Every structure is written in C-alpha cells, then in structure tokens.
PDB file of C-alpha atoms in Angstrom:
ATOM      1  CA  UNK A  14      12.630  30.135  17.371  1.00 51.00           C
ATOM      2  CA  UNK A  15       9.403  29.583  18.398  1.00 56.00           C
ATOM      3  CA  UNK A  16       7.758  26.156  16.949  1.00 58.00           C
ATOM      4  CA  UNK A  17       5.170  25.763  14.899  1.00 59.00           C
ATOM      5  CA  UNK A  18       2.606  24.328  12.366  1.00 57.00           C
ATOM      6  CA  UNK A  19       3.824  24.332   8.802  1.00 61.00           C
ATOM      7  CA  UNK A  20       0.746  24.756   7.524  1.00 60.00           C
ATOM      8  CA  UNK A  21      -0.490  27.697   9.578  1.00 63.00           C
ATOM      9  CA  UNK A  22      -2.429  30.481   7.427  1.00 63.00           C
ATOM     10  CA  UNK A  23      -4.163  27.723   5.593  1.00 63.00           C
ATOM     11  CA  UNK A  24      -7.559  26.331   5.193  1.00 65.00           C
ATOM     12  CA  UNK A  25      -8.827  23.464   3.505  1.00 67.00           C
ATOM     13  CA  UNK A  26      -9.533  23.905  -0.202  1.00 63.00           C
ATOM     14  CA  UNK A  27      -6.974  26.956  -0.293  1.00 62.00           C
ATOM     15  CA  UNK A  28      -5.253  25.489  -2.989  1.00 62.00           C
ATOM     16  CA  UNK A  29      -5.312  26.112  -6.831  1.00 60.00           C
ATOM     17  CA  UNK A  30      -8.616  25.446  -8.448  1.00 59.00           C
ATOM     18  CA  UNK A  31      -9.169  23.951 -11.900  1.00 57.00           C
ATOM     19  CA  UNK A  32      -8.649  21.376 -14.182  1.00 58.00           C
ATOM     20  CA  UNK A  33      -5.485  22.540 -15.284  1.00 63.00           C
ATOM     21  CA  UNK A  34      -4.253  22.210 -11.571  1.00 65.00           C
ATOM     22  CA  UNK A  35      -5.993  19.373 -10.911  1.00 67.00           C
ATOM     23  CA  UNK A  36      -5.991  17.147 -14.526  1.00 71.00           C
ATOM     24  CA  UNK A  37      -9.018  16.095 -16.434  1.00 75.00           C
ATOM     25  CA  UNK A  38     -11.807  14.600 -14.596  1.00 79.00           C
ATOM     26  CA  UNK A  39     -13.289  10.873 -15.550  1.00 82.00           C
ATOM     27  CA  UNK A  40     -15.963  10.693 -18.052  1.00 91.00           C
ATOM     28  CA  UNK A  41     -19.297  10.515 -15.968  1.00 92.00           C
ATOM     29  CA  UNK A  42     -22.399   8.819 -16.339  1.00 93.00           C
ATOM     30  CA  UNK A  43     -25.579   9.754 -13.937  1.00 95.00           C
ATOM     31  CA  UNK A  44     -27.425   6.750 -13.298  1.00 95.00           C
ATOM     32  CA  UNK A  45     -31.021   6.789 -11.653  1.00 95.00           C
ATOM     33  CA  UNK A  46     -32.262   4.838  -8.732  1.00 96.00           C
ATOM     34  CA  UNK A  47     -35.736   4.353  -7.475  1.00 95.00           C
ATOM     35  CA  UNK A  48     -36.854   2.655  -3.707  1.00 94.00           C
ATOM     36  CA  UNK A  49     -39.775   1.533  -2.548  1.00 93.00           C
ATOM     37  CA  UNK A  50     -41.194   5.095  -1.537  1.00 93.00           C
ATOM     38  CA  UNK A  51     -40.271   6.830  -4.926  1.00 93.00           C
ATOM     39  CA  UNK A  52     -37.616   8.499  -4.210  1.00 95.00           C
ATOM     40  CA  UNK A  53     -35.470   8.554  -7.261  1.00 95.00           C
ATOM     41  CA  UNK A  54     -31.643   9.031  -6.608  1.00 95.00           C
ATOM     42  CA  UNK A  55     -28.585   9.922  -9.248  1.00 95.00           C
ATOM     43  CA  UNK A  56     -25.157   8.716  -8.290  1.00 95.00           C
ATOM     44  CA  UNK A  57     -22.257   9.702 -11.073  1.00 94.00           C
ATOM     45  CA  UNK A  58     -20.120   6.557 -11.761  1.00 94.00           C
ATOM     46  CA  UNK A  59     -17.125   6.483 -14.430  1.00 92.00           C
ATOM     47  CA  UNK A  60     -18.564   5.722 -18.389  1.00 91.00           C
ATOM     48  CA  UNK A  61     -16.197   2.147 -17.632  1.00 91.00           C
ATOM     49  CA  UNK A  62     -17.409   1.496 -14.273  1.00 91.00           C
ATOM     50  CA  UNK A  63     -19.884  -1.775 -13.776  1.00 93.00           C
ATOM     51  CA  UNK A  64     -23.042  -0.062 -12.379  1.00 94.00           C
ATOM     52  CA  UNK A  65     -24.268  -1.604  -8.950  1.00 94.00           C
ATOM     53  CA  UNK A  66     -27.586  -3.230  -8.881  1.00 93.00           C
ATOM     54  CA  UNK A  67     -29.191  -1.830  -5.688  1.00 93.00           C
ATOM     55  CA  UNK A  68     -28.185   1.387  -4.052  1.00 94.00           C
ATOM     56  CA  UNK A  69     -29.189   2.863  -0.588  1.00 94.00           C
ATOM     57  CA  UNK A  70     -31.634   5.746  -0.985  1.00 94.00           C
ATOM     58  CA  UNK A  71     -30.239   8.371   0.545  1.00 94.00           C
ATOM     59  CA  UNK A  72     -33.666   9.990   1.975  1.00 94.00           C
ATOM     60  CA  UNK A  73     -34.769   6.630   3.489  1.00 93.00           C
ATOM     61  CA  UNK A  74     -32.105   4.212   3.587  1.00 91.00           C
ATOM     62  CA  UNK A  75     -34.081   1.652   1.726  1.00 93.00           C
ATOM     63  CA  UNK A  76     -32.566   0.054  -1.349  1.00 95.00           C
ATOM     64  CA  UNK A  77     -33.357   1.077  -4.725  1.00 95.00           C
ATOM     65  CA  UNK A  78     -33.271  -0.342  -7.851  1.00 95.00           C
ATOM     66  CA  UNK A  79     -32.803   1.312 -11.795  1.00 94.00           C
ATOM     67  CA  UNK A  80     -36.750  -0.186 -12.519  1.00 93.00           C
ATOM     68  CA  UNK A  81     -39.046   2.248 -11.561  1.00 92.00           C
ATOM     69  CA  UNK A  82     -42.243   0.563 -11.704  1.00 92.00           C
ATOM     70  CA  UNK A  83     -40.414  -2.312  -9.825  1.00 93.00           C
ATOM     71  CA  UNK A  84     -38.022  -0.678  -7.009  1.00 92.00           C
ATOM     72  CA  UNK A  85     -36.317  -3.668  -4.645  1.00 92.00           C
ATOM     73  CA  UNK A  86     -38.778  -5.261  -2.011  1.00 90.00           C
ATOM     74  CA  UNK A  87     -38.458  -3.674   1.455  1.00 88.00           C
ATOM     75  CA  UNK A  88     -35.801  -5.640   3.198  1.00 85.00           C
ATOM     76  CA  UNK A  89     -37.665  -8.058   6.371  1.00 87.00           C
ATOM     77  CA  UNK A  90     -35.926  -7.559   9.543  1.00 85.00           C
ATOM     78  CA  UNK A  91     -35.749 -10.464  12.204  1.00 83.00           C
ATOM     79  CA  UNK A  92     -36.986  -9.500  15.658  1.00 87.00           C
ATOM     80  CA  UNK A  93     -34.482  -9.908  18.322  1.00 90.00           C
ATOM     81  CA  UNK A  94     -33.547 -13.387  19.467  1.00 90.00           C
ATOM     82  CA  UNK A  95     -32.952 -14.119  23.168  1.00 92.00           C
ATOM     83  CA  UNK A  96     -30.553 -16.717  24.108  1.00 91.00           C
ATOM     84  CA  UNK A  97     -32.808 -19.189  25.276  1.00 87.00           C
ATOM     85  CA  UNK A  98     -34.390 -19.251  21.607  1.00 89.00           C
ATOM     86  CA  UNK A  99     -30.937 -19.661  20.242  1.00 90.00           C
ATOM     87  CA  UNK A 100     -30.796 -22.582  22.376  1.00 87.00           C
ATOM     88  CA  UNK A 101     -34.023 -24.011  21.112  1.00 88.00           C
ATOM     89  CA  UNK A 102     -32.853 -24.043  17.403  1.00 90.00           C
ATOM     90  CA  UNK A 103     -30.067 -26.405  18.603  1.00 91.00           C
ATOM     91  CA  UNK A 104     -31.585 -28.524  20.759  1.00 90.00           C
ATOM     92  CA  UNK A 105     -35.098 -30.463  21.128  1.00 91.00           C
ATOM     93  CA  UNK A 106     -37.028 -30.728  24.132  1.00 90.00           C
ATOM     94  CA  UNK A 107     -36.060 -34.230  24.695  1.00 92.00           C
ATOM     95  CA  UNK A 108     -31.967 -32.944  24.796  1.00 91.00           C
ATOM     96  CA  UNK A 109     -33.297 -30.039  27.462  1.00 88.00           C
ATOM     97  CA  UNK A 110     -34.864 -32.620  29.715  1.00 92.00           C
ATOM     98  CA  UNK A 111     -31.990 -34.819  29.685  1.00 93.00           C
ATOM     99  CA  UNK A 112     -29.408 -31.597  30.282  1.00 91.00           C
ATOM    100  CA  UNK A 113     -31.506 -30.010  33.001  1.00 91.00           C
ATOM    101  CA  UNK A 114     -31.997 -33.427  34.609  1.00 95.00           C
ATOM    102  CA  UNK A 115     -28.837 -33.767  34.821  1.00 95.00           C
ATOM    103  CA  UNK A 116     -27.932 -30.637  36.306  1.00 94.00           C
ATOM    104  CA  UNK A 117     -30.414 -30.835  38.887  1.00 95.00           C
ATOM    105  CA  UNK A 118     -28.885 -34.454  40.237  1.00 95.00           C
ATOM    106  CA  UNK A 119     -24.793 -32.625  40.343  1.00 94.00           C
ATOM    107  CA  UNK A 120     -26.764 -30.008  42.461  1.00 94.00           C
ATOM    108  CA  UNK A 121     -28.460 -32.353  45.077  1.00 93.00           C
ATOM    109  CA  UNK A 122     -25.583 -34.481  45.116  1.00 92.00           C
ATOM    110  CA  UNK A 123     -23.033 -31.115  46.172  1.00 91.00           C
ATOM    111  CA  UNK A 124     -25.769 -30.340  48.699  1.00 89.00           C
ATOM    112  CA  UNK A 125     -25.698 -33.862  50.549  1.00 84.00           C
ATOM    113  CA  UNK A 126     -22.216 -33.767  50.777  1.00 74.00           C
TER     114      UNK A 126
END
C-alpha cells in the first residue's frame, strides 16, 4: 500500500460552484473612497456593517476618505530619531553635564589605581 495524499487529483476551487452549494451571499453595499491623489476606491461591505471612516487606497497606500472634494490630509512622517536625541528629550543639558562628569571621575579614578 503505497501512502499517500488524500487529496491528490485536486486543485483549489475544484469544488461545486454556486449559490445553491455555497448558500446565499450577504446583502452588499459598494461604498466609495477618495485619497489625496484622486484615486477613488469601492470596497463591498455587508448592508448592516458600520462603514470605516478612512480606508487605504489601494494604488497609493494613502488614506482616503468618502468626501471627495475633501480626501484625508497626507499622513506626516517623523524622520528617524537617533539615540542620542532620544536621550535629549529626557534629559537637559544641565543632567548631561552632571552624568558625563561623573563618568569621567569613575574613569580616572580606575586608571590611578
């Protein structure tokens, strides 16, 4: 008996097609979606289903809104932050001073001994 795959022979969407296979589909509603560049986009949602505010164009990846003349403002994006400005947001100049100060005299005291 040689083993094998019980589904061997088949290929995905082989099955029965139809609604009377399948059941009734949802009641749709098409919705349309503008971004900032136009591009108008028209997800299906179900008739009960709360419709989403914003929604990713597809085409750019900005977000879109249902207003037309007033798609959703163009997301900012923050540059890159090193560590050392991470650092600064914490602490002031005056904490730096005192922290590198510090430092320095553990150093020169290892080195004397």
């Amino acid at each position: 008996m040689s083993g094998g795959n019980a589904i061997r022979g088949t290929r995905v969407g082989a099955g029965p097609m139809g609604e009377s296979e399948r059941g009734e589909s949802a009641p749709r509603r098409r919705v349309s979606y503008w971004c900032a560049n136009g591009h108008e986009s028209r997800p299906s949602f179900a008739a009960e289903a709360e419709l989403p505010e914003s929604w990713d164009c597809p085409r750019c990846g900005l977000p879109a809104g249902q207003d037309q003349e007033k798609p959703p403002a163009v997301p900012r994006t923050e540059p890159y932050k090193s560590h050392l400005a991470y650092v600064k947001e914490r602490r002031s100049e005056s904490d730096g001073e005192a922290i590198l100060t510090e430092a320095l005299e553990k150093l020169r005291a290892r080195r004397e001994l």
